[in-house]
DNA sequence: ACCACTTACATACGTGGCGTATGTCTAAGA
DNA sequence: TCTTAGACATACGCCACGTATGTAAGTGGT
């Protein structure tokens, strides 16, 4: 047992993040009682305040974790495609699909921005925007994409994707709406391709 | 004095909506104390609960009011343009600019969706989406816009616009960022035009 | 190996804000 | 004029957050 101490601490943090993530993702940030979900994790609010300062601090940590996961997933998908443009389109569609997951939708697109402000402006920049920007830069270098401001394009696409996801998720017919959204989205992206 | 009664009631409602709108727009929904802003309007929470049921109900009323105003503004702008396509582009840019106003941004794009869910899915449909859809339909009929799902396009554009606005608003250099965003946005829209 | 000090939590308390139940007063109808 | 319903105020309870305080365990210096 060289360092059981730090392990315990890390475990406590992880438990709090997991409990908060679950609570925020299901009943929402405002609907989550700190006593409840810390107790459910076998701890108290004391631990939470010690590690994260306040409720917002925990939300921030949860968001960081989810963002990191999303970035990895996006990167995997884009790099698995046969060519760059295809990878880019796949990445965008995957982003929409991720935004359909209730936990991501709630925490990353609803409560997160409402409580903490625009997340993508954080010092530790939003990984998803960065991933998108990287793809766009490569496409521009390849001459496949029109000359457009990289970060701007990334943000516009990001916005279109997340709203598309909200539209789908709240629709009466999610599957049908999903097809409509993705089809329109492909047309939108196609418009950014250099004309042959 | 034919109907002083109904006038008083309408006035009370208006006062509550105005007070709530101001509070929500400045300190946010969660940061607004009902006792505070009703008191500031010369009333109490009793009036609020009577007219709007709860805090959410007032937010809903506030959002309806703002949405109506935005719809009028958008319609004015699009109909003032020399041609349809121009009107459409103007409308979209105006939408971004409106989304830059702190009150609209906070209430319509942050707290509103967080507290009430996706507003645009409400029975009384979001006026801005409807306005955009109308413009797109006309452009398609004119053969100026590519064949794309109308509502889908409206929502994608809506999402891109609002995120662009957030990007600008939280930027260090709002003016420069605004130019970047609008330029990129024009390119995006141009991609939806039928190829000549 | 002992002691001072810090760290990692738990417990206890105060405060503020929401919702509801209840009260009161005024206007409208019979 | 009397009754009734609507418009609003007042009062109360509860829950949740944040903070202040307590405690036990670990760590570094001598």
Short mmCIF file of C-alpha atoms (C1' of nucleotides) in Angstrom, two decimals:
data_model
loop_
_atom_site.label_atom_id
_atom_site.label_comp_id
_atom_site.label_asym_id
_atom_site.label_seq_id
_atom_site.Cartn_x
_atom_site.Cartn_y
_atom_site.Cartn_z
CA UNK A 1 0.00 0.00 0.00
CA UNK A 2 2.17 2.77 -1.21
CA UNK A 3 -0.41 5.47 -1.64
CA UNK A 4 -3.82 4.37 -0.50
CA UNK A 5 -4.47 7.94 0.52
CA UNK A 6 -4.52 9.48 -2.92
CA UNK A 7 -6.43 6.56 -4.26
CA UNK A 8 -9.16 7.09 -1.73
CA UNK A 9 -9.36 10.74 -2.58
CA UNK A 10 -9.54 10.08 -6.28
CA UNK A 11 -12.20 7.52 -5.64
CA UNK A 12 -14.21 9.98 -3.60
CA UNK A 13 -14.00 12.55 -6.37
CA UNK A 14 -14.99 9.98 -8.93
CA UNK A 15 -17.94 8.86 -6.85
CA UNK A 16 -19.15 12.42 -6.46
CA UNK A 17 -18.78 13.14 -10.16
CA UNK A 18 -20.57 9.95 -11.07
CA UNK A 19 -23.40 10.61 -8.64
CA UNK A 20 -23.74 14.20 -9.76
CA UNK A 21 -23.59 13.23 -13.40
CA UNK A 22 -26.38 10.75 -12.94
CA UNK A 23 -28.54 13.15 -10.98
CA UNK A 24 -27.97 16.08 -13.32
CA UNK A 25 -28.58 13.89 -16.32
CA UNK A 26 -31.86 12.53 -15.08
CA UNK A 27 -33.63 15.11 -12.94
CA UNK A 28 -31.59 18.09 -14.07
CA UNK A 29 -29.30 20.44 -12.22
CA UNK A 30 -31.97 22.41 -10.40
CA UNK A 31 -33.87 19.27 -9.51
CA UNK A 32 -30.87 17.56 -7.97
CA UNK A 33 -30.58 17.73 -4.21
CA UNK A 34 -26.99 17.63 -3.07
CA UNK A 35 -27.95 15.79 0.09
CA UNK A 36 -29.72 13.19 -1.99
CA UNK A 37 -27.13 12.26 -4.53
CA UNK A 38 -24.13 12.58 -2.24
CA UNK A 39 -25.92 10.38 0.27
CA UNK A 40 -26.68 7.95 -2.50
CA UNK A 41 -22.95 7.78 -3.12
CA UNK A 42 -22.30 7.10 0.58
CA UNK A 43 -21.02 10.60 1.26
CA UNK A 44 -22.28 13.98 2.40
CA UNK A 45 -22.27 17.49 1.05
CA UNK A 46 -19.15 18.12 3.10
CA UNK A 47 -17.08 16.11 0.64
CA UNK A 48 -18.63 17.90 -2.28
CA UNK A 49 -17.92 21.36 -0.92
CA UNK A 50 -14.41 20.34 -0.06
CA UNK A 51 -13.56 19.06 -3.52
CA UNK A 52 -15.63 21.23 -5.81
CA UNK A 53 -16.39 24.39 -3.85
CA UNK A 54 -20.08 24.41 -4.64
CA UNK A 55 -22.77 22.83 -6.74
CA UNK A 56 -21.61 24.66 -9.84
CA UNK A 57 -18.12 23.35 -9.33
CA UNK A 58 -19.34 19.80 -9.49
CA UNK A 59 -21.33 20.55 -12.62
CA UNK A 60 -18.19 21.96 -14.16
CA UNK A 61 -16.28 18.77 -13.37
CA UNK A 62 -19.07 16.64 -14.76
CA UNK A 63 -19.10 18.67 -17.96
CA UNK A 64 -15.38 18.37 -18.36
CA UNK A 65 -15.65 14.62 -18.07
CA UNK A 66 -18.44 14.34 -20.61
CA UNK A 67 -16.73 16.71 -23.00
CA UNK A 68 -13.58 14.62 -22.90
CA UNK A 69 -15.57 11.49 -23.66
CA UNK A 70 -17.36 13.14 -26.55
CA UNK A 71 -14.11 14.38 -28.01
CA UNK A 72 -12.66 10.90 -27.99
CA UNK A 73 -15.74 9.46 -29.64
CA UNK A 74 -15.76 12.11 -32.34
CA UNK A 75 -12.11 11.61 -33.07
CA UNK A 76 -12.56 7.86 -33.39
CA UNK A 77 -15.36 8.30 -35.87
CA UNK A 78 -13.72 10.88 -38.07
CA UNK A 79 -10.49 8.94 -38.28
CA UNK A 80 -12.27 5.72 -39.21
CA UNK A 81 -13.68 7.13 -42.45
CA UNK A 82 -12.21 6.34 -45.89
CA UNK A 83 -11.55 10.00 -46.70
CA UNK A 84 -11.48 13.35 -45.01
CA UNK A 85 -14.73 14.74 -46.28
CA UNK A 86 -16.56 11.58 -45.39
CA UNK A 87 -14.94 11.65 -41.98
CA UNK A 88 -16.11 15.19 -41.49
CA UNK A 89 -19.69 14.39 -42.43
CA UNK A 90 -19.66 11.31 -40.24
CA UNK A 91 -18.33 13.35 -37.39
CA UNK A 92 -21.10 15.89 -37.75
CA UNK A 93 -23.80 13.27 -37.93
CA UNK A 94 -22.31 11.52 -34.94
CA UNK A 95 -22.42 14.79 -33.09
CA UNK A 96 -26.13 15.04 -33.74
CA UNK A 97 -26.58 11.50 -32.54
CA UNK A 98 -24.64 12.13 -29.37
CA UNK A 99 -26.75 15.19 -28.76
CA UNK A 100 -29.73 12.89 -28.78
CA UNK A 101 -28.55 11.08 -25.69
CA UNK A 102 -30.60 12.46 -22.81
CA UNK A 103 -27.68 12.87 -20.44
CA UNK A 104 -25.60 14.80 -22.95
CA UNK A 105 -28.53 16.87 -24.06
CA UNK A 106 -29.55 17.82 -20.59
CA UNK A 107 -26.14 18.51 -19.11
CA UNK A 108 -24.20 19.82 -22.08
CA UNK A 109 -26.87 21.69 -24.00
CA UNK A 110 -29.41 22.77 -21.42
CA UNK A 111 -28.35 23.05 -17.82
CA UNK A 112 -24.66 23.54 -18.48
CA UNK A 113 -24.95 26.74 -20.51
CA UNK A 114 -27.80 27.99 -18.34
CA UNK A 115 -25.85 27.63 -15.12
CA UNK A 116 -22.29 28.28 -16.22
CA UNK A 117 -22.67 30.38 -19.34
CA UNK A 118 -21.27 29.49 -22.70
CA UNK A 119 -19.12 26.46 -21.99
CA UNK A 120 -17.25 26.63 -25.27
CA UNK A 121 -15.64 29.88 -24.18
CA UNK A 122 -13.92 28.34 -21.19
CA UNK A 123 -10.18 28.56 -20.81
CA UNK A 124 -10.01 24.83 -21.19
CA UNK A 125 -11.73 25.02 -24.50
CA UNK A 126 -14.57 22.81 -25.56
CA UNK A 127 -13.08 19.68 -27.01
CA UNK A 128 -15.85 19.20 -29.54
CA UNK A 129 -15.37 22.61 -31.10
CA UNK A 130 -11.67 21.94 -31.23
CA UNK A 131 -12.23 18.59 -32.91
CA UNK A 132 -14.53 20.11 -35.49
CA UNK A 133 -12.12 22.95 -36.12
CA UNK A 134 -9.31 20.49 -36.71
CA UNK A 135 -11.33 18.61 -39.28
CA UNK A 136 -12.30 21.80 -41.06
CA UNK A 137 -8.72 22.99 -41.18
CA UNK A 138 -7.63 19.77 -42.82
CA UNK A 139 -10.42 19.95 -45.37
CA UNK A 140 -9.47 23.49 -46.24
CA UNK A 141 -5.83 22.43 -46.62
CA UNK A 142 -6.97 19.62 -48.89
CA UNK A 143 -8.91 22.13 -50.95
CA UNK A 144 -12.12 20.23 -50.35
CA UNK A 145 -13.85 22.87 -48.32
CA UNK A 146 -14.62 26.42 -49.30
CA UNK A 147 -12.58 29.21 -47.77
CA UNK A 148 -14.48 29.88 -44.59
CA UNK A 149 -13.45 30.99 -41.15
CA UNK A 150 -12.53 27.81 -39.33
CA UNK A 151 -13.77 28.47 -35.86
CA UNK A 152 -16.83 30.25 -37.19
CA UNK A 153 -17.75 27.30 -39.33
CA UNK A 154 -17.18 24.94 -36.44
CA UNK A 155 -19.50 26.95 -34.25
CA UNK A 156 -22.19 27.32 -36.86
CA UNK A 157 -22.15 23.60 -37.51
CA UNK A 158 -22.07 22.89 -33.82
CA UNK A 159 -25.11 25.08 -33.31
CA UNK A 160 -27.01 23.55 -36.18
CA UNK A 161 -26.23 20.07 -34.89
CA UNK A 162 -27.30 20.64 -31.33
CA UNK A 163 -30.53 22.31 -32.36
CA UNK A 164 -31.23 19.53 -34.78
CA UNK A 165 -30.81 17.13 -31.90
CA UNK A 166 -33.23 19.06 -29.74
CA UNK A 167 -35.70 19.08 -32.58
CA UNK A 168 -35.42 15.34 -32.99
CA UNK A 169 -35.50 14.56 -29.30
CA UNK A 170 -38.64 16.56 -28.67
CA UNK A 171 -40.38 15.40 -31.79
CA UNK A 172 -43.39 13.13 -31.85
CA UNK A 173 -41.69 10.95 -34.42
CA UNK A 174 -37.99 10.93 -33.54
CA UNK A 175 -36.97 8.50 -36.28
CA UNK A 176 -38.69 10.38 -39.05
CA UNK A 177 -37.51 13.70 -37.78
CA UNK A 178 -34.00 12.35 -37.49
CA UNK A 179 -34.00 11.43 -41.16
CA UNK A 180 -35.29 14.84 -42.14
CA UNK A 181 -32.70 16.56 -39.99
CA UNK A 182 -29.76 14.52 -41.19
CA UNK A 183 -30.79 14.90 -44.83
CA UNK A 184 -31.06 18.66 -44.47
CA UNK A 185 -27.81 18.71 -42.61
CA UNK A 186 -26.01 16.88 -45.39
CA UNK A 187 -27.29 19.43 -47.89
CA UNK A 188 -26.06 22.19 -45.63
CA UNK A 189 -22.60 20.64 -45.43
CA UNK A 190 -22.55 19.95 -49.15
CA UNK A 191 -22.94 23.68 -49.66
CA UNK A 192 -19.62 24.20 -47.93
CA UNK A 193 -17.78 21.96 -50.33
CA UNK A 194 -15.73 23.53 -53.07
CA UNK A 195 -17.59 23.55 -56.37
CA UNK A 196 -16.18 21.25 -59.01
CA UNK B 1 -65.07 54.39 -16.72
CA UNK B 2 -66.67 51.56 -18.56
CA UNK B 3 -64.32 48.79 -17.62
CA UNK B 4 -61.80 49.88 -15.06
CA UNK B 5 -61.76 46.39 -13.66
CA UNK B 6 -60.35 44.58 -16.64
CA UNK B 7 -57.97 47.40 -17.23
CA UNK B 8 -56.57 47.04 -13.75
CA UNK B 9 -56.18 43.31 -14.18
CA UNK B 10 -54.44 43.69 -17.49
CA UNK B 11 -52.23 46.29 -15.95
CA UNK B 12 -51.32 43.98 -13.10
CA UNK B 13 -50.45 41.22 -15.53
CA UNK B 14 -48.40 43.60 -17.59
CA UNK B 15 -46.57 44.86 -14.54
CA UNK B 16 -45.75 41.34 -13.45
CA UNK B 17 -44.54 40.37 -16.89
CA UNK B 18 -42.45 43.50 -17.17
CA UNK B 19 -40.94 43.01 -13.73
CA UNK B 20 -40.25 39.35 -14.36
CA UNK B 21 -38.82 40.08 -17.77
CA UNK B 22 -36.43 42.59 -16.35
CA UNK B 23 -35.37 40.34 -13.49
CA UNK B 24 -34.96 37.24 -15.67
CA UNK B 25 -33.11 39.24 -18.26
CA UNK B 26 -30.61 40.71 -15.84
CA UNK B 27 -29.97 38.28 -12.98
CA UNK B 28 -31.43 35.22 -14.68
CA UNK B 29 -34.33 32.99 -13.81
CA UNK B 30 -32.73 31.17 -10.90
CA UNK B 31 -31.30 34.37 -9.49
CA UNK B 32 -34.63 36.17 -9.49
CA UNK B 33 -36.48 36.24 -6.21
CA UNK B 34 -40.21 36.40 -6.71
CA UNK B 35 -40.62 38.45 -3.57
CA UNK B 36 -38.08 40.91 -4.85
CA UNK B 37 -39.32 41.66 -8.30
CA UNK B 38 -43.01 41.49 -7.50
CA UNK B 39 -42.40 43.85 -4.61
CA UNK B 40 -40.47 46.09 -6.93
CA UNK B 41 -43.59 46.23 -9.08
CA UNK B 42 -45.72 47.16 -6.09
CA UNK B 43 -47.26 43.71 -5.78
CA UNK B 44 -46.67 40.41 -4.01
CA UNK B 45 -46.24 36.83 -5.00
CA UNK B 46 -49.94 36.36 -4.44
CA UNK B 47 -50.71 38.18 -7.65
CA UNK B 48 -48.14 36.17 -9.52
CA UNK B 49 -49.45 32.84 -8.36
CA UNK B 50 -52.97 33.92 -9.12
CA UNK B 51 -52.24 34.92 -12.70
CA UNK B 52 -49.46 32.58 -13.74
CA UNK B 53 -49.69 29.58 -11.44
CA UNK B 54 -46.01 29.51 -10.60
CA UNK B 55 -42.64 30.95 -11.46
CA UNK B 56 -42.42 28.91 -14.62
CA UNK B 57 -45.77 30.23 -15.74
CA UNK B 58 -44.49 33.77 -15.60
CA UNK B 59 -41.40 32.80 -17.52
CA UNK B 60 -43.63 31.28 -20.16
CA UNK B 61 -45.61 34.50 -20.46
CA UNK B 62 -42.44 36.53 -20.69
CA UNK B 63 -41.10 34.27 -23.42
CA UNK B 64 -44.33 34.53 -25.37
CA UNK B 65 -44.10 38.28 -25.27
CA UNK B 66 -40.51 38.40 -26.41
CA UNK B 67 -41.11 35.84 -29.11
CA UNK B 68 -43.96 37.91 -30.48
CA UNK B 69 -41.78 40.99 -30.56
CA UNK B 70 -38.99 39.16 -32.31
CA UNK B 71 -41.35 37.78 -34.90
CA UNK B 72 -42.61 41.26 -35.74
CA UNK B 73 -39.09 42.59 -36.04
CA UNK B 74 -38.01 39.75 -38.30
CA UNK B 75 -41.02 40.15 -40.52
CA UNK B 76 -40.39 43.88 -40.89
CA UNK B 77 -36.82 43.29 -41.93
CA UNK B 78 -37.44 40.52 -44.42
CA UNK B 79 -40.25 42.40 -46.10
CA UNK B 80 -38.18 45.56 -46.44
CA UNK B 81 -35.58 43.93 -48.67
CA UNK B 82 -35.46 44.43 -52.47
CA UNK B 83 -35.80 40.71 -53.20
CA UNK B 84 -36.64 37.50 -51.46
CA UNK B 85 -33.18 36.07 -51.16
CA UNK B 86 -31.83 39.31 -49.82
CA UNK B 87 -34.72 39.47 -47.41
CA UNK B 88 -33.94 35.98 -46.22
CA UNK B 89 -30.29 36.73 -45.63
CA UNK B 90 -31.17 39.99 -43.88
CA UNK B 91 -33.60 38.15 -41.70
CA UNK B 92 -30.99 35.61 -40.68
CA UNK B 93 -28.41 38.24 -39.91
CA UNK B 94 -30.98 40.20 -37.95
CA UNK B 95 -31.72 37.07 -36.00
CA UNK B 96 -28.09 36.83 -35.00
CA UNK B 97 -28.10 40.45 -33.98
CA UNK B 98 -31.20 40.03 -31.88
CA UNK B 99 -29.63 37.04 -30.23
CA UNK B 100 -26.85 39.34 -29.16
CA UNK B 101 -29.15 41.38 -26.97
CA UNK B 102 -28.51 40.21 -23.42
CA UNK B 103 -32.16 39.95 -22.46
CA UNK B 104 -33.05 37.83 -25.47
CA UNK B 105 -30.00 35.71 -25.11
CA UNK B 106 -30.53 35.01 -21.47
CA UNK B 107 -34.25 34.41 -21.51
CA UNK B 108 -34.80 32.87 -24.92
CA UNK B 109 -31.61 30.90 -25.41
CA UNK B 110 -30.40 30.02 -21.93
CA UNK B 111 -32.89 29.98 -19.10
CA UNK B 112 -35.97 29.41 -21.20
CA UNK B 113 -34.92 26.09 -22.69
CA UNK B 114 -33.28 25.03 -19.44
CA UNK B 115 -36.40 25.60 -17.38
CA UNK B 116 -39.17 24.84 -19.83
CA UNK B 117 -37.54 22.53 -22.32
CA UNK B 118 -37.38 23.14 -26.03
CA UNK B 119 -39.56 26.16 -26.53
CA UNK B 120 -39.89 25.73 -30.25
CA UNK B 121 -41.87 22.57 -29.70
CA UNK B 122 -44.64 24.31 -27.82
CA UNK B 123 -48.23 24.11 -29.01
CA UNK B 124 -48.17 27.79 -29.74
CA UNK B 125 -45.23 27.37 -32.01
CA UNK B 126 -42.17 29.51 -31.91
CA UNK B 127 -42.82 32.54 -34.06
CA UNK B 128 -39.24 32.84 -35.23
CA UNK B 129 -39.10 29.30 -36.56
CA UNK B 130 -42.41 29.92 -38.30
CA UNK B 131 -41.12 33.14 -39.83
CA UNK B 132 -37.99 31.45 -41.10
CA UNK B 133 -39.99 28.55 -42.46
CA UNK B 134 -42.23 30.94 -44.34
CA UNK B 135 -39.29 32.65 -45.96
CA UNK B 136 -37.73 29.35 -46.93
CA UNK B 137 -40.95 28.12 -48.46
CA UNK B 138 -41.18 31.19 -50.62
CA UNK B 139 -37.58 30.85 -51.74
CA UNK B 140 -38.17 27.25 -52.69
CA UNK B 141 -41.27 28.24 -54.63
CA UNK B 142 -39.25 30.89 -56.42
CA UNK B 143 -36.66 28.26 -57.28
CA UNK B 144 -33.97 30.25 -55.53
CA UNK B 145 -33.31 27.77 -52.78
CA UNK B 146 -32.27 24.17 -53.09
CA UNK B 147 -34.80 21.46 -52.36
CA UNK B 148 -34.42 21.06 -48.63
CA UNK B 149 -36.81 20.17 -45.86
CA UNK B 150 -38.34 23.47 -44.84
CA UNK B 151 -38.67 23.06 -41.12
CA UNK B 152 -35.39 21.24 -40.92
CA UNK B 153 -33.59 24.05 -42.70
CA UNK B 154 -35.28 26.60 -40.48
CA UNK B 155 -34.14 24.81 -37.37
CA UNK B 156 -30.60 24.27 -38.59
CA UNK B 157 -30.30 27.93 -39.47
CA UNK B 158 -31.90 28.91 -36.22
CA UNK B 159 -29.40 26.80 -34.32
CA UNK B 160 -26.45 28.15 -36.23
CA UNK B 161 -27.63 31.70 -35.63
CA UNK B 162 -28.16 31.41 -31.94
CA UNK B 163 -24.84 29.71 -31.38
CA UNK B 164 -23.12 32.31 -33.49
CA UNK B 165 -24.67 34.90 -31.24
CA UNK B 166 -23.40 33.18 -28.13
CA UNK B 167 -19.97 33.00 -29.65
CA UNK B 168 -20.00 36.68 -30.42
CA UNK B 169 -21.46 37.72 -27.10
CA UNK B 170 -18.89 35.85 -25.07
CA UNK B 171 -16.00 36.81 -27.25
CA UNK B 172 -13.19 39.11 -26.21
CA UNK B 173 -13.63 41.06 -29.40
CA UNK B 174 -17.36 41.09 -30.15
CA UNK B 175 -17.10 43.30 -33.22
CA UNK B 176 -14.40 41.28 -34.89
CA UNK B 177 -16.06 38.02 -33.99
CA UNK B 178 -19.35 39.33 -35.30
CA UNK B 179 -17.82 39.99 -38.69
CA UNK B 180 -16.27 36.54 -38.78
CA UNK B 181 -19.56 34.93 -37.81
CA UNK B 182 -21.69 36.83 -40.28
CA UNK B 183 -19.25 36.21 -43.11
CA UNK B 184 -19.22 32.50 -42.40
CA UNK B 185 -22.95 32.55 -42.07
CA UNK B 186 -23.38 34.12 -45.49
CA UNK B 187 -21.23 31.42 -47.01
CA UNK B 188 -23.34 28.81 -45.30
CA UNK B 189 -26.52 30.31 -46.67
CA UNK B 190 -25.01 30.73 -50.12
CA UNK B 191 -24.51 26.99 -50.12
CA UNK B 192 -28.26 26.55 -49.93
CA UNK B 193 -28.88 28.61 -53.03
CA UNK B 194 -29.62 26.84 -56.28
CA UNK B 195 -26.54 26.64 -58.46
CA UNK B 196 -26.66 28.74 -61.58
"C1'" DA C 1 8.94 8.09 17.34
"C1'" DC C 2 6.51 12.05 18.85
"C1'" DC C 3 4.30 16.39 17.88
"C1'" DA C 4 2.51 20.09 15.17
"C1'" DC C 5 0.00 20.87 11.29
"C1'" DT C 6 -2.71 20.03 7.33
"C1'" DT C 7 -6.09 17.50 4.77
"C1'" DA C 8 -10.52 15.11 4.06
"C1'" DC C 9 -14.36 14.66 5.25
"C1'" DA C 10 -19.02 14.88 8.49
"C1'" DT C 11 -22.32 17.49 11.37
"C1'" DA C 12 -25.01 21.42 12.72
"C1'" DC C 13 -27.01 25.68 11.88
"C1'" DG C 14 -28.88 29.82 9.63
"C1'" DT C 15 -31.11 31.82 5.74
"C1'" DG C 16 -33.68 32.42 1.76
"C1'" DG C 17 -36.97 31.18 -1.50
"C1'" DC C 18 -40.81 28.48 -3.29
"C1'" DG C 19 -45.46 26.79 -2.99
"C1'" DT C 20 -49.87 26.48 -0.59
"C1'" DA C 21 -53.47 27.51 2.42
"C1'" DT C 22 -56.02 31.08 4.09
"C1'" DG C 23 -57.85 35.64 4.55
"C1'" DT C 24 -59.83 40.08 2.78
"C1'" DC C 25 -61.72 43.32 -0.16
"C1'" DT C 26 -63.91 44.88 -4.23
"C1'" DA C 27 -66.75 44.48 -8.34
"C1'" DA C 28 -70.50 42.21 -10.79
"C1'" DG C 29 -74.98 39.89 -11.09
"C1'" DA C 30 -79.65 38.55 -9.19
"C1'" DT D 1 -79.17 44.85 -1.39
"C1'" DC D 2 -77.32 40.61 -0.89
"C1'" DT D 3 -74.56 37.05 -2.63
"C1'" DT D 4 -70.75 35.28 -4.97
"C1'" DA D 5 -66.62 35.00 -7.50
"C1'" DG D 6 -62.46 36.88 -8.66
"C1'" DA D 7 -58.10 39.53 -7.49
"C1'" DC D 8 -54.79 39.98 -4.62
"C1'" DA D 9 -52.27 39.94 0.22
"C1'" DT D 10 -50.65 37.45 4.32
"C1'" DA D 11 -48.92 33.59 6.85
"C1'" DC D 12 -46.89 29.27 7.24
"C1'" DG D 13 -44.08 25.05 6.31
"C1'" DC D 14 -40.58 22.87 3.88
"C1'" DC D 15 -36.66 22.13 1.37
"C1'" DA D 16 -32.19 23.13 -0.19
"C1'" DC D 17 -28.04 25.66 -0.30
"C1'" DG D 18 -23.97 27.51 1.87
"C1'" DT D 19 -21.06 28.12 5.92
"C1'" DA D 20 -19.12 27.42 10.27
"C1'" DT D 21 -17.48 24.11 13.10
"C1'" DG D 22 -15.88 19.60 14.58
"C1'" DT D 23 -13.09 15.29 14.10
"C1'" DA D 24 -10.22 11.79 12.59
"C1'" DA D 25 -6.55 10.48 9.82
"C1'" DG D 26 -2.35 11.31 7.47
"C1'" DT D 27 2.16 13.82 6.78
"C1'" DG D 28 6.56 16.25 7.68
"C1'" DG D 29 10.06 17.83 10.80
"C1'" DT D 30 13.18 16.73 14.67
#
